[in-house]
Coordinates of C-alpha atoms and ligand atoms in Angstrom, one line a residue:
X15 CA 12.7 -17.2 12.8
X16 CA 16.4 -17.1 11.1
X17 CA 16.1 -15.1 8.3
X18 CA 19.1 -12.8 6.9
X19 CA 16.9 -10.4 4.8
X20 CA 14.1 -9.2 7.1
X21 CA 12.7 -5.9 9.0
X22 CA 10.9 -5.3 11.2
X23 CA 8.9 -1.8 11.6
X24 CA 6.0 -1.5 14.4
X25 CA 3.6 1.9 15.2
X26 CA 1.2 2.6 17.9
X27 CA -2.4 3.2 16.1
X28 CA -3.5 6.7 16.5
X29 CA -6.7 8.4 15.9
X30 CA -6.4 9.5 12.4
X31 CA -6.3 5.8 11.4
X32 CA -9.6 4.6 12.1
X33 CA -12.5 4.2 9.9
X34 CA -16.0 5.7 11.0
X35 CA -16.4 2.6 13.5
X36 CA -13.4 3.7 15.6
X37 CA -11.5 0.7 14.3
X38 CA -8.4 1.0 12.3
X39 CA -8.8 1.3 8.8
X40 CA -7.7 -2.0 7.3
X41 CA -6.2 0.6 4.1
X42 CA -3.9 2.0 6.9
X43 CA -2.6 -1.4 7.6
X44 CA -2.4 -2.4 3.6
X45 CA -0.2 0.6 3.2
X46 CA 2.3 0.1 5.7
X47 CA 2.3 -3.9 4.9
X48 CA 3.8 -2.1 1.5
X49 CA 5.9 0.3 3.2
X50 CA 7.4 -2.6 5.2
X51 CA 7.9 -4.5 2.0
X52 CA 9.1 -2.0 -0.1
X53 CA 11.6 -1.6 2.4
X54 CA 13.2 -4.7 2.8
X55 CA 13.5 -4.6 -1.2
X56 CA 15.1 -1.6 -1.5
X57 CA 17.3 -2.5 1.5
X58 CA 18.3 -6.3 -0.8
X59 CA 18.2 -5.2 -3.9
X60 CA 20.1 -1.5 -3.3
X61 CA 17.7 0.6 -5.7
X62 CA 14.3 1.6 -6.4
X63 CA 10.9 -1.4 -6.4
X64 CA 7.7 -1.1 -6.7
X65 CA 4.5 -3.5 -5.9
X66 CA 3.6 -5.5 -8.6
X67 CA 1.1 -7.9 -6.8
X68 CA 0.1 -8.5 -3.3
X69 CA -1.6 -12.1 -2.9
X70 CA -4.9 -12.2 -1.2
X71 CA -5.3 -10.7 2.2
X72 CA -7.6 -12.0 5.3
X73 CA -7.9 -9.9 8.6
X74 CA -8.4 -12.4 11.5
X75 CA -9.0 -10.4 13.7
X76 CA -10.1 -6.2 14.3
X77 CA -7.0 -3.8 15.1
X78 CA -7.6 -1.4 17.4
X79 CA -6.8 2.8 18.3
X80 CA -3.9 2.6 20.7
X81 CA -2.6 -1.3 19.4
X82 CA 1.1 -1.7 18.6
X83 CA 1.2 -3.1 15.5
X84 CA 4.3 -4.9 14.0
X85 CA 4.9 -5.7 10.5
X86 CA 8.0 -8.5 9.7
X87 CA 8.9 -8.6 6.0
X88 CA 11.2 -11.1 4.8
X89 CA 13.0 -11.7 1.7
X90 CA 11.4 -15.3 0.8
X91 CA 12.4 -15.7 -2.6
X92 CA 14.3 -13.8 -5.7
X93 CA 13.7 -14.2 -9.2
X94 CA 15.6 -12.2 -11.7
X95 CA 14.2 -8.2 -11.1
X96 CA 11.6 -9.6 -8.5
X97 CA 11.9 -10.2 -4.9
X98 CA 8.7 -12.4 -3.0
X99 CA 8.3 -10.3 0.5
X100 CA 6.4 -12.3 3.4
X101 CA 4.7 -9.7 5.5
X102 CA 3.2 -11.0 8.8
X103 CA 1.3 -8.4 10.6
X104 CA 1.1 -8.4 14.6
X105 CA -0.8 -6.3 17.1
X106 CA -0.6 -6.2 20.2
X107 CA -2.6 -4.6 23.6
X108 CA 0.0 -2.6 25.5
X109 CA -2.5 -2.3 28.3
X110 CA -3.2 -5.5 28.4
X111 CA -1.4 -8.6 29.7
X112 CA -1.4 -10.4 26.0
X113 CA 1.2 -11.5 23.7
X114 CA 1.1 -9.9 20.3
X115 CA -1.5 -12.0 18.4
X116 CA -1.1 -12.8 14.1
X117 CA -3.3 -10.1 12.6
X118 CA -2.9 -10.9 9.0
X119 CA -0.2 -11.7 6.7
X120 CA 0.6 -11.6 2.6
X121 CA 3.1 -12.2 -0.3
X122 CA 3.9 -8.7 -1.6
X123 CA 6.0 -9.2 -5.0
X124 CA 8.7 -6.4 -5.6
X125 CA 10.0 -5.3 -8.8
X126 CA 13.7 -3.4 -8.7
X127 CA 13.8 -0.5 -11.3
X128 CA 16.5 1.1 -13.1
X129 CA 17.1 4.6 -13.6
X130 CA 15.9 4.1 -17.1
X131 CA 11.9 2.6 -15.8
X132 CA 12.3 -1.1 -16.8
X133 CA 12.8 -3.5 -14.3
X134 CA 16.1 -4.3 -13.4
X135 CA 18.0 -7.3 -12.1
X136 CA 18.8 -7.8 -8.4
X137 CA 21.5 -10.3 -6.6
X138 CA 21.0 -13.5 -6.7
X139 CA 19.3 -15.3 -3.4
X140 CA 20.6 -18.9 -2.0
X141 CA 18.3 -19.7 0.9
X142 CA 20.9 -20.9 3.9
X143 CA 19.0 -21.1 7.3
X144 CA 16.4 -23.7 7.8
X145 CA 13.6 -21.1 8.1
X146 CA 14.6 -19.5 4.3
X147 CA 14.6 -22.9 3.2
X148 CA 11.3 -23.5 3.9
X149 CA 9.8 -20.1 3.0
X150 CA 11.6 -20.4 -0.2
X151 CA 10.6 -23.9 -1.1
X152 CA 6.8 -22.4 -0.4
X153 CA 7.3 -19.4 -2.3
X154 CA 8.7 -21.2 -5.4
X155 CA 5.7 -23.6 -5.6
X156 CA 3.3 -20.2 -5.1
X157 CA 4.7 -18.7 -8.2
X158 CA 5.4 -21.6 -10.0
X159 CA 1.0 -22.4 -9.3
X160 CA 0.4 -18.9 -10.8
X161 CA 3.1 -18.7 -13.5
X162 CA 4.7 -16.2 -12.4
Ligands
LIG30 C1 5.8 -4.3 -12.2 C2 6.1 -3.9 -13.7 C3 7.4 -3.0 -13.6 C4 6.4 -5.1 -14.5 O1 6.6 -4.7 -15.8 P1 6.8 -5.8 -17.0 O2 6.9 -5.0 -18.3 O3 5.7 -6.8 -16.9 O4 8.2 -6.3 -16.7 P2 8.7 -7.8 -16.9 O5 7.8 -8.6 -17.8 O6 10.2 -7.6 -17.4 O7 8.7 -8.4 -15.5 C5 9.6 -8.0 -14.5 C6 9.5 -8.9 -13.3 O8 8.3 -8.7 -12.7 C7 7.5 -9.8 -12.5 N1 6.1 -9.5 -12.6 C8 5.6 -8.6 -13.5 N2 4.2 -8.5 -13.3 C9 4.0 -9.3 -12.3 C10 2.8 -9.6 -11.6 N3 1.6 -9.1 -11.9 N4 2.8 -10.5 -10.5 C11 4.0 -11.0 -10.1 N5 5.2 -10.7 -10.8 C12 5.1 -9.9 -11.8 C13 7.9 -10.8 -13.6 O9 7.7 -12.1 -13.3 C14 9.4 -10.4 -13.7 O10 10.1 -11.1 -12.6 P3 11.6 -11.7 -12.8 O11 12.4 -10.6 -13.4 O12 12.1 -12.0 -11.4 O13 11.6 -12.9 -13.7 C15 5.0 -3.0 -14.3 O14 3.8 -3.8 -14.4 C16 4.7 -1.8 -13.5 O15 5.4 -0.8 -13.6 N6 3.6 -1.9 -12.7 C17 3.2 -0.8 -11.8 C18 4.0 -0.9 -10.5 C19 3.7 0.2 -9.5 O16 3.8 1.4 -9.9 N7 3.3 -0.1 -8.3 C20 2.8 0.8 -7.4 C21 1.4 1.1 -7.7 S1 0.8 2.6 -6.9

């Protein structure tokens, strides 16, 4: 995809990340879904953001111990202090013969804050490429739907 505003961040599952089935936690995927958004917030909007809602998530499939897993966040949208963040989450077998397959994916919204605690305005966002036109169009009617 063409997207200006977008990082990527990927980490090899270890050990300490699994829940009691051997698995990997789906909290420790959650939180770096947030680190991966909070990133590419900070990185737009040049300051400080916090999460103020994450829509709903749905794990397709199980991650496992030893999986690289990539999170892409993308700037999709901008409103005044708050930035919409797609995260789509990959994993993939690296001793396997697979292509990375779609793990899960969310809206994360990110609220810039001033020094001073209150959310704080960030540069306005014109979609350009074909791909941020779309996600933008998508994201608009998503937060138009829940007022927001
Ligand atoms: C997010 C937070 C700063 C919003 O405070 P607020 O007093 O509602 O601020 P405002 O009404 O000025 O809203 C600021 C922006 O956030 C957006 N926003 C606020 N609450 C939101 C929510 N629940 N969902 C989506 N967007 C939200 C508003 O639409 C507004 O966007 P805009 O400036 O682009 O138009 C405040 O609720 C907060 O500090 N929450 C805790 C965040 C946090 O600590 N997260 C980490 C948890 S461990």
């Amino acid at each position: 995809m063409n997207i200006r505003n977008q990082i990527v961040m990927s980490q090899v599952m270890l050990p300490h990340q699994a829940n009691v089935a051997g698995n990997v936690h789906g909290g420790e995927i959650m939180k770096f879904m947030d680190t991966a958004a909070g990133a590419v917030a900070m990185k737009y909007a040049k300051a400080n953001c916090v999460t103020a809602r994450v829509d709903e998530l749905e794990f397709h499939l199980p991650i496992f111990v030893g999986a690289l897993v990539t999170c892409t966040a993308s700037i999709v949208y901008v409103g005044r202090s708050s930035m919409e963040v797609f995260v789509n989450v990959e994993s993939e077998d690296l001793e396997a013969n697979s292509k990375p397959e779609k793990a899960l994916s969310a809206y994360f919204t990110m609220v810039c804050m001033g020094k001073n605690g209150r959310p704080q305005s960030v540069p306005e966002y014109t979609p350009e490429t074909e791909d941020e036109v779309k996600l933008y169009q998508e994201a608009k009617a998503k937060r138009e739907k829940k007022g927001k």
